[in-house]
Amino acid sequence: MRLCLPLLCFLASPAFASWPGDLAVSRMGEHDGAPVAPEVTVAGFEQIARGLAATVANKPVAPARTLGAAGFDVSFGLTTALLDRGSPTDGDPSGWDLARIDGDAPPFLAIPTLSLRKGLPGSVEVGAAGGWIAGTRQGVFSTFARAAPLEGYEKGPDLAFQLGYATYIGNPELSLGTFDLTATLGGTFPFASDDEIAAGTFSPYLGGGLLLFHARAHLEPSLRDALLGTSSRDDPATLPLTPLPTIQGGFQITNHSVLVRLAVSYTATVGPSAHAGMGFAY
């Protein structure tokens, strides 16, 4: 018991209270030891919410053509999202800098991910992905469903529609989720053959749509009012569903059962992100 007490105290020490990359809304009231006005905190909170919404949203990890009723793929990937570190108000720190423990946010977020897709009859497929925001204790989980009413026609491109939802997890001070409604246009072209059987395909795709995100800061009422008390909204700690237009594109190369993909996306008022992945398709 005597040996356990020092260990418990060590684990509960402030140095282990959070990781340097964690975002803490409760810390946004000051920067470099100086207090920050509530209107700056409100603008910073909205900046963080927009950036996270675009970062955690489902990425364009699938060509326009679906997998087919018996198809399945699993892939590992890395998403890199540039952060908008511009000051939301002239001369003040960005929301990312305010919420970081060290007061200095990095230029981007990196999220290693695992993605799964399963084909269903009728040119429909479903999928899910999970990821970890590097350097933090937070993560991402998302699901989606896709349908391709026009695919496989020689005289026209494939067209797929997607509805998905992604959520930011692991932060007790901030809950956030993003719906995505997108359309993807593309084609699939064989580039190698073996005994008249296509051994490889190249699938470029381009699309876009709308992200709808919501966010809420979970703080004690007195702290919430002190940090976010100046806002035109009735509840400055809650952001209702907010639209963000997005465009995206990329390509996937499949050789037998091995796949490699590269995709980029751009979300209005937030910025660009890139996704690279590789895996297996069956």
Tab-separated table of N, CA, C and O in Angstrom, residues 185-263:
chain	number	residue	atom	x	y	z
A	185	LEU	N	-18.215	11.864	-58.738
A	185	LEU	CA	-18.247	11.494	-60.155
A	185	LEU	C	-16.886	10.925	-60.522
A	185	LEU	O	-15.851	11.478	-60.125
A	186	GLY	N	-16.862	9.828	-61.260
A	186	GLY	CA	-15.576	9.240	-61.611
A	186	GLY	C	-15.704	8.073	-62.554
A	186	GLY	O	-16.782	7.773	-63.082
A	187	GLY	N	-14.595	7.387	-62.779
A	187	GLY	CA	-14.567	6.227	-63.657
A	187	GLY	C	-13.517	5.236	-63.187
A	187	GLY	O	-12.668	5.553	-62.343
A	188	THR	N	-13.571	4.031	-63.744
A	188	THR	CA	-12.602	2.979	-63.428
A	188	THR	C	-12.076	2.408	-64.731
A	188	THR	O	-12.857	1.967	-65.584
A	189	PHE	N	-10.750	2.426	-64.889
A	189	PHE	CA	-10.125	2.054	-66.153
A	189	PHE	C	-9.056	0.991	-65.909
A	189	PHE	O	-8.184	1.183	-65.053
A	190	PRO	N	-9.099	-0.123	-66.643
A	190	PRO	CA	-8.051	-1.148	-66.504
A	190	PRO	C	-6.743	-0.643	-67.105
A	190	PRO	O	-6.742	0.083	-68.104
A	191	PHE	N	-5.620	-0.991	-66.502
A	191	PHE	CA	-4.328	-0.578	-67.058
A	191	PHE	C	-3.366	-1.742	-67.230
A	191	PHE	O	-2.257	-1.558	-67.700
A	192	ALA	N	-3.767	-2.948	-66.838
A	192	ALA	CA	-2.913	-4.122	-67.040
A	192	ALA	C	-3.808	-5.338	-67.143
A	192	ALA	O	-4.940	-5.337	-66.672
A	193	SER	N	-3.317	-6.366	-67.784
A	193	SER	CA	-4.109	-7.583	-67.908
A	193	SER	C	-3.209	-8.801	-67.817
A	193	SER	O	-2.018	-8.742	-68.095
A	194	ASP	N	-3.813	-9.878	-67.401
A	194	ASP	CA	-3.105	-11.141	-67.260
A	194	ASP	C	-4.034	-12.238	-67.743
A	194	ASP	O	-5.048	-12.525	-67.112
A	195	ASP	N	-3.700	-12.810	-68.888
A	195	ASP	CA	-4.559	-13.847	-69.476
A	195	ASP	C	-5.986	-13.324	-69.667
A	195	ASP	O	-6.970	-13.976	-69.318
A	196	GLU	N	-6.061	-12.074	-70.225
A	196	GLU	CA	-7.328	-11.435	-70.541
A	196	GLU	C	-8.168	-11.100	-69.310
A	196	GLU	O	-9.350	-10.792	-69.420
A	197	ILE	N	-7.574	-11.155	-68.140
A	197	ILE	CA	-8.264	-10.749	-66.909
A	197	ILE	C	-7.595	-9.481	-66.390
A	197	ILE	O	-6.377	-9.447	-66.222
A	198	ALA	N	-8.379	-8.435	-66.168
A	198	ALA	CA	-7.808	-7.177	-65.709
A	198	ALA	C	-7.112	-7.378	-64.376
A	198	ALA	O	-7.698	-7.868	-63.415
A	199	ALA	N	-5.834	-7.000	-64.311
A	199	ALA	CA	-5.068	-7.166	-63.076
A	199	ALA	C	-4.954	-5.869	-62.303
A	199	ALA	O	-4.642	-5.880	-61.116
A	200	GLY	N	-5.186	-4.744	-62.953
A	200	GLY	CA	-5.078	-3.463	-62.285
A	200	GLY	C	-6.089	-2.470	-62.815
A	200	GLY	O	-6.497	-2.528	-63.981
A	201	THR	N	-6.519	-1.548	-61.971
A	201	THR	CA	-7.458	-0.500	-62.381
A	201	THR	C	-7.005	0.839	-61.807
A	201	THR	O	-6.404	0.909	-60.733
A	202	PHE	N	-7.342	1.880	-62.545
A	202	PHE	CA	-7.090	3.251	-62.125
A	202	PHE	C	-8.439	3.953	-62.033
A	202	PHE	O	-9.190	3.980	-63.006
A	203	SER	N	-8.754	4.518	-60.858
A	203	SER	CA	-10.077	5.093	-60.616
A	203	SER	C	-9.948	6.529	-60.115
A	203	SER	O	-9.815	6.776	-58.918
A	204	PRO	N	-9.989	7.516	-61.036
A	204	PRO	CA	-10.006	8.911	-60.602
A	204	PRO	C	-11.423	9.333	-60.223
A	204	PRO	O	-12.408	8.790	-60.745
A	205	TYR	N	-11.534	10.297	-59.325
A	205	TYR	CA	-12.864	10.757	-58.934
A	205	TYR	C	-12.807	12.204	-58.463
A	205	TYR	O	-11.774	12.695	-58.015
A	206	LEU	N	-13.948	12.871	-58.586
A	206	LEU	CA	-14.076	14.270	-58.220
A	206	LEU	C	-15.482	14.485	-57.680
A	206	LEU	O	-16.450	13.932	-58.213
A	207	GLY	N	-15.603	15.268	-56.630
A	207	GLY	CA	-16.932	15.475	-56.057
A	207	GLY	C	-16.977	16.671	-55.125
A	207	GLY	O	-16.042	17.469	-55.039
A	208	GLY	N	-18.068	16.768	-54.444
A	208	GLY	CA	-18.251	17.865	-53.505
A	208	GLY	C	-19.610	17.767	-52.852
A	208	GLY	O	-20.393	16.846	-53.118
A	209	GLY	N	-19.882	18.715	-51.992
A	209	GLY	CA	-21.159	18.695	-51.300
A	209	GLY	C	-21.155	19.640	-50.121
A	209	GLY	O	-20.550	20.725	-50.168
A	210	LEU	N	-21.776	19.195	-49.056
A	210	LEU	CA	-21.999	20.053	-47.907
A	210	LEU	C	-21.687	19.300	-46.619
A	210	LEU	O	-22.079	18.142	-46.448
A	211	LEU	N	-20.968	19.968	-45.734
A	211	LEU	CA	-20.780	19.486	-44.371
A	211	LEU	C	-21.701	20.290	-43.451
A	211	LEU	O	-21.829	21.509	-43.605
A	212	LEU	N	-22.340	19.609	-42.510
A	212	LEU	CA	-23.189	20.259	-41.518
A	212	LEU	C	-22.678	19.849	-40.140
A	212	LEU	O	-22.737	18.677	-39.781
A	213	PHE	N	-22.175	20.805	-39.376
A	213	PHE	CA	-21.581	20.444	-38.093
A	213	PHE	C	-22.298	21.130	-36.941
A	213	PHE	O	-22.943	22.169	-37.094
A	214	HIS	N	-22.171	20.525	-35.772
A	214	HIS	CA	-22.669	21.110	-34.529
A	214	HIS	C	-21.597	20.920	-33.468
A	214	HIS	O	-20.776	19.995	-33.542
A	215	ALA	N	-21.573	21.796	-32.482
A	215	ALA	CA	-20.548	21.718	-31.438
A	215	ALA	C	-21.102	22.298	-30.143
A	215	ALA	O	-21.976	23.168	-30.159
A	216	ARG	N	-20.559	21.808	-29.023
A	216	ARG	CA	-20.955	22.322	-27.720
A	216	ARG	C	-19.784	22.237	-26.759
A	216	ARG	O	-19.088	21.221	-26.688
A	217	ALA	N	-19.549	23.342	-26.036
A	217	ALA	CA	-18.532	23.366	-24.983
A	217	ALA	C	-19.183	22.978	-23.663
A	217	ALA	O	-20.214	23.531	-23.281
A	218	HIS	N	-18.577	22.018	-22.968
A	218	HIS	CA	-19.099	21.539	-21.686
A	218	HIS	C	-18.267	22.139	-20.561
A	218	HIS	O	-17.160	21.656	-20.256
A	219	LEU	N	-18.787	23.200	-19.971
A	219	LEU	CA	-18.073	23.922	-18.924
A	219	LEU	C	-19.025	24.219	-17.767
A	219	LEU	O	-20.250	24.231	-17.941
A	220	GLU	N	-18.440	24.476	-16.608
A	220	GLU	CA	-19.245	24.943	-15.489
A	220	GLU	C	-19.917	26.263	-15.871
A	220	GLU	O	-19.309	27.086	-16.569
A	221	PRO	N	-21.173	26.501	-15.439
A	221	PRO	CA	-21.893	27.706	-15.869
A	221	PRO	C	-21.118	28.997	-15.646
A	221	PRO	O	-21.096	29.872	-16.518
A	222	SER	N	-20.478	29.147	-14.492
A	222	SER	CA	-19.751	30.387	-14.213
A	222	SER	C	-18.568	30.559	-15.158
A	222	SER	O	-18.308	31.660	-15.667
A	223	LEU	N	-17.841	29.464	-15.427
A	223	LEU	CA	-16.708	29.532	-16.342
A	223	LEU	C	-17.185	29.761	-17.763
A	223	LEU	O	-16.581	30.537	-18.519
A	224	ARG	N	-18.278	29.098	-18.139
A	224	ARG	CA	-18.826	29.280	-19.484
A	224	ARG	C	-19.196	30.746	-19.715
A	224	ARG	O	-18.890	31.324	-20.756
A	225	ASP	N	-19.864	31.363	-18.749
A	225	ASP	CA	-20.275	32.759	-18.903
A	225	ASP	C	-19.075	33.687	-18.961
A	225	ASP	O	-19.075	34.682	-19.694
A	226	ALA	N	-18.039	33.362	-18.185
A	226	ALA	CA	-16.844	34.214	-18.181
A	226	ALA	C	-16.086	34.120	-19.505
A	226	ALA	O	-15.571	35.122	-20.010
A	227	LEU	N	-16.032	32.933	-20.083
A	227	LEU	CA	-15.276	32.739	-21.318
A	227	LEU	C	-16.065	33.105	-22.556
A	227	LEU	O	-15.524	33.666	-23.515
A	228	LEU	N	-17.343	32.746	-22.589
A	228	LEU	CA	-18.149	32.852	-23.799
A	228	LEU	C	-19.382	33.729	-23.602
A	228	LEU	O	-20.384	33.559	-24.279
A	229	GLY	N	-19.291	34.671	-22.698
A	229	GLY	CA	-20.477	35.447	-22.349
A	229	GLY	C	-20.868	36.504	-23.356
A	229	GLY	O	-21.947	37.075	-23.259
A	230	THR	N	-20.003	36.809	-24.317
A	230	THR	CA	-20.301	37.847	-25.301
A	230	THR	C	-20.540	37.195	-26.655
A	230	THR	O	-19.618	36.741	-27.312
A	231	SER	N	-21.798	37.120	-27.048
A	231	SER	CA	-22.134	36.490	-28.314
A	231	SER	C	-23.545	36.879	-28.701
A	231	SER	O	-24.380	37.190	-27.851
A	232	SER	N	-23.797	36.878	-30.015
A	232	SER	CA	-25.149	37.168	-30.494
A	232	SER	C	-26.062	35.960	-30.348
A	232	SER	O	-27.273	36.084	-30.477
A	233	ARG	N	-25.493	34.785	-30.031
A	233	ARG	CA	-26.313	33.594	-29.871
A	233	ARG	C	-26.879	33.528	-28.457
A	233	ARG	O	-26.290	34.036	-27.503
A	234	ASP	N	-28.017	32.870	-28.317
A	234	ASP	CA	-28.614	32.706	-26.993
A	234	ASP	C	-27.707	31.893	-26.083
A	234	ASP	O	-27.580	32.178	-24.895
A	235	ASP	N	-27.079	30.867	-26.644
A	235	ASP	CA	-26.157	30.031	-25.877
A	235	ASP	C	-24.819	30.026	-26.598
A	235	ASP	O	-24.618	29.272	-27.562
A	236	PRO	N	-23.860	30.858	-26.189
A	236	PRO	CA	-22.587	30.938	-26.909
A	236	PRO	C	-21.766	29.667	-26.840
A	236	PRO	O	-20.829	29.497	-27.615
A	237	ALA	N	-22.084	28.767	-25.905
A	237	ALA	CA	-21.346	27.513	-25.794
A	237	ALA	C	-21.849	26.458	-26.762
A	237	ALA	O	-21.274	25.374	-26.839
A	238	THR	N	-22.920	26.742	-27.502
A	238	THR	CA	-23.499	25.777	-28.430
A	238	THR	C	-23.546	26.366	-29.831
A	238	THR	O	-24.065	27.466	-30.035
A	239	LEU	N	-22.996	25.638	-30.790
A	239	LEU	CA	-23.109	26.013	-32.190
A	239	LEU	C	-24.133	25.098	-32.844
A	239	LEU	O	-23.946	23.878	-32.876
A	240	PRO	N	-25.235	25.640	-33.365
A	240	PRO	CA	-26.231	24.799	-34.036
A	240	PRO	C	-25.683	24.294	-35.369
A	240	PRO	O	-24.544	24.612	-35.765
A	241	LEU	N	-26.468	23.496	-36.083
A	241	LEU	CA	-26.025	22.969	-37.373
A	241	LEU	C	-25.592	24.109	-38.292
A	241	LEU	O	-26.369	25.031	-38.574
A	242	THR	N	-24.351	24.040	-38.724
A	242	THR	CA	-23.757	25.096	-39.534
A	242	THR	C	-23.216	24.487	-40.817
A	242	THR	O	-22.467	23.511	-40.768
A	243	PRO	N	-23.570	25.036	-42.000
A	243	PRO	CA	-23.114	24.442	-43.259
A	243	PRO	C	-21.715	24.899	-43.655
A	243	PRO	O	-21.328	26.046	-43.431
A	244	LEU	N	-20.969	23.981	-44.261
A	244	LEU	CA	-19.653	24.265	-44.814
A	244	LEU	C	-19.548	23.587	-46.174
A	244	LEU	O	-19.485	22.358	-46.252
A	245	PRO	N	-19.542	24.330	-47.283
A	245	PRO	CA	-19.354	23.705	-48.601
A	245	PRO	C	-17.964	23.070	-48.703
A	245	PRO	O	-16.985	23.594	-48.159
A	246	THR	N	-17.889	21.959	-49.414
A	246	THR	CA	-16.613	21.269	-49.566
A	246	THR	C	-16.485	20.679	-50.955
A	246	THR	O	-17.495	20.294	-51.577
A	247	ILE	N	-15.266	20.630	-51.475
A	247	ILE	CA	-14.970	19.953	-52.737
A	247	ILE	C	-13.848	18.954	-52.475
A	247	ILE	O	-13.039	19.145	-51.555
A	248	GLN	N	-13.807	17.906	-53.284
A	248	GLN	CA	-12.833	16.847	-53.030
A	248	GLN	C	-12.539	16.079	-54.306
A	248	GLN	O	-13.319	16.091	-55.260
A	249	GLY	N	-11.411	15.426	-54.322
A	249	GLY	CA	-11.040	14.628	-55.477
A	249	GLY	C	-9.852	13.750	-55.150
A	249	GLY	O	-9.163	13.935	-54.135
A	250	GLY	N	-9.611	12.768	-56.029
A	250	GLY	CA	-8.485	11.881	-55.795
A	250	GLY	C	-8.464	10.748	-56.789
A	250	GLY	O	-9.151	10.781	-57.821
A	251	PHE	N	-7.683	9.738	-56.482
A	251	PHE	CA	-7.622	8.558	-57.334
A	251	PHE	C	-7.270	7.345	-56.493
A	251	PHE	O	-6.680	7.461	-55.409
A	252	GLN	N	-7.639	6.188	-57.008
A	252	GLN	CA	-7.285	4.920	-56.373
A	252	GLN	C	-6.720	3.989	-57.435
A	252	GLN	O	-7.276	3.868	-58.537
A	253	ILE	N	-5.615	3.351	-57.108
A	253	ILE	CA	-5.006	2.334	-57.972
A	253	ILE	C	-5.147	0.998	-57.268
A	253	ILE	O	-4.759	0.848	-56.103
A	254	THR	N	-5.722	0.039	-57.967
A	254	THR	CA	-5.904	-1.309	-57.419
A	254	THR	C	-5.187	-2.314	-58.305
A	254	THR	O	-5.396	-2.332	-59.524
A	255	ASN	N	-4.352	-3.119	-57.716
A	255	ASN	CA	-3.646	-4.163	-58.445
A	255	ASN	C	-3.923	-5.489	-57.757
A	255	ASN	O	-3.455	-5.719	-56.634
A	256	HIS	N	-4.718	-6.339	-58.436
A	256	HIS	CA	-5.225	-7.548	-57.804
A	256	HIS	C	-5.986	-7.140	-56.541
A	256	HIS	O	-7.000	-6.476	-56.641
A	257	SER	N	-5.508	-7.462	-55.362
A	257	SER	CA	-6.247	-7.115	-54.143
A	257	SER	C	-5.623	-5.958	-53.365
A	257	SER	O	-6.141	-5.569	-52.321
A	258	VAL	N	-4.521	-5.406	-53.879
A	258	VAL	CA	-3.839	-4.324	-53.180
A	258	VAL	C	-4.293	-2.977	-53.746
A	258	VAL	O	-4.372	-2.802	-54.963
A	259	LEU	N	-4.577	-2.024	-52.865
A	259	LEU	CA	-5.021	-0.710	-53.315
A	259	LEU	C	-4.173	0.389	-52.685
A	259	LEU	O	-3.683	0.263	-51.572
A	260	VAL	N	-4.019	1.451	-53.444
A	260	VAL	CA	-3.353	2.670	-52.976
A	260	VAL	C	-4.227	3.837	-53.397
A	260	VAL	O	-4.724	3.871	-54.524
A	261	ARG	N	-4.435	4.795	-52.488
A	261	ARG	CA	-5.262	5.950	-52.843
A	261	ARG	C	-4.652	7.240	-52.311
A	261	ARG	O	-3.932	7.249	-51.315
A	262	LEU	N	-4.959	8.304	-53.017
A	262	LEU	CA	-4.548	9.639	-52.618
A	262	LEU	C	-5.695	10.587	-52.916
A	262	LEU	O	-6.255	10.561	-54.016
A	263	ALA	N	-6.075	11.409	-51.946
A	263	ALA	CA	-7.206	12.310	-52.120
A	263	ALA	C	-6.942	13.627	-51.413
A	263	ALA	O	-6.182	13.690	-50.440
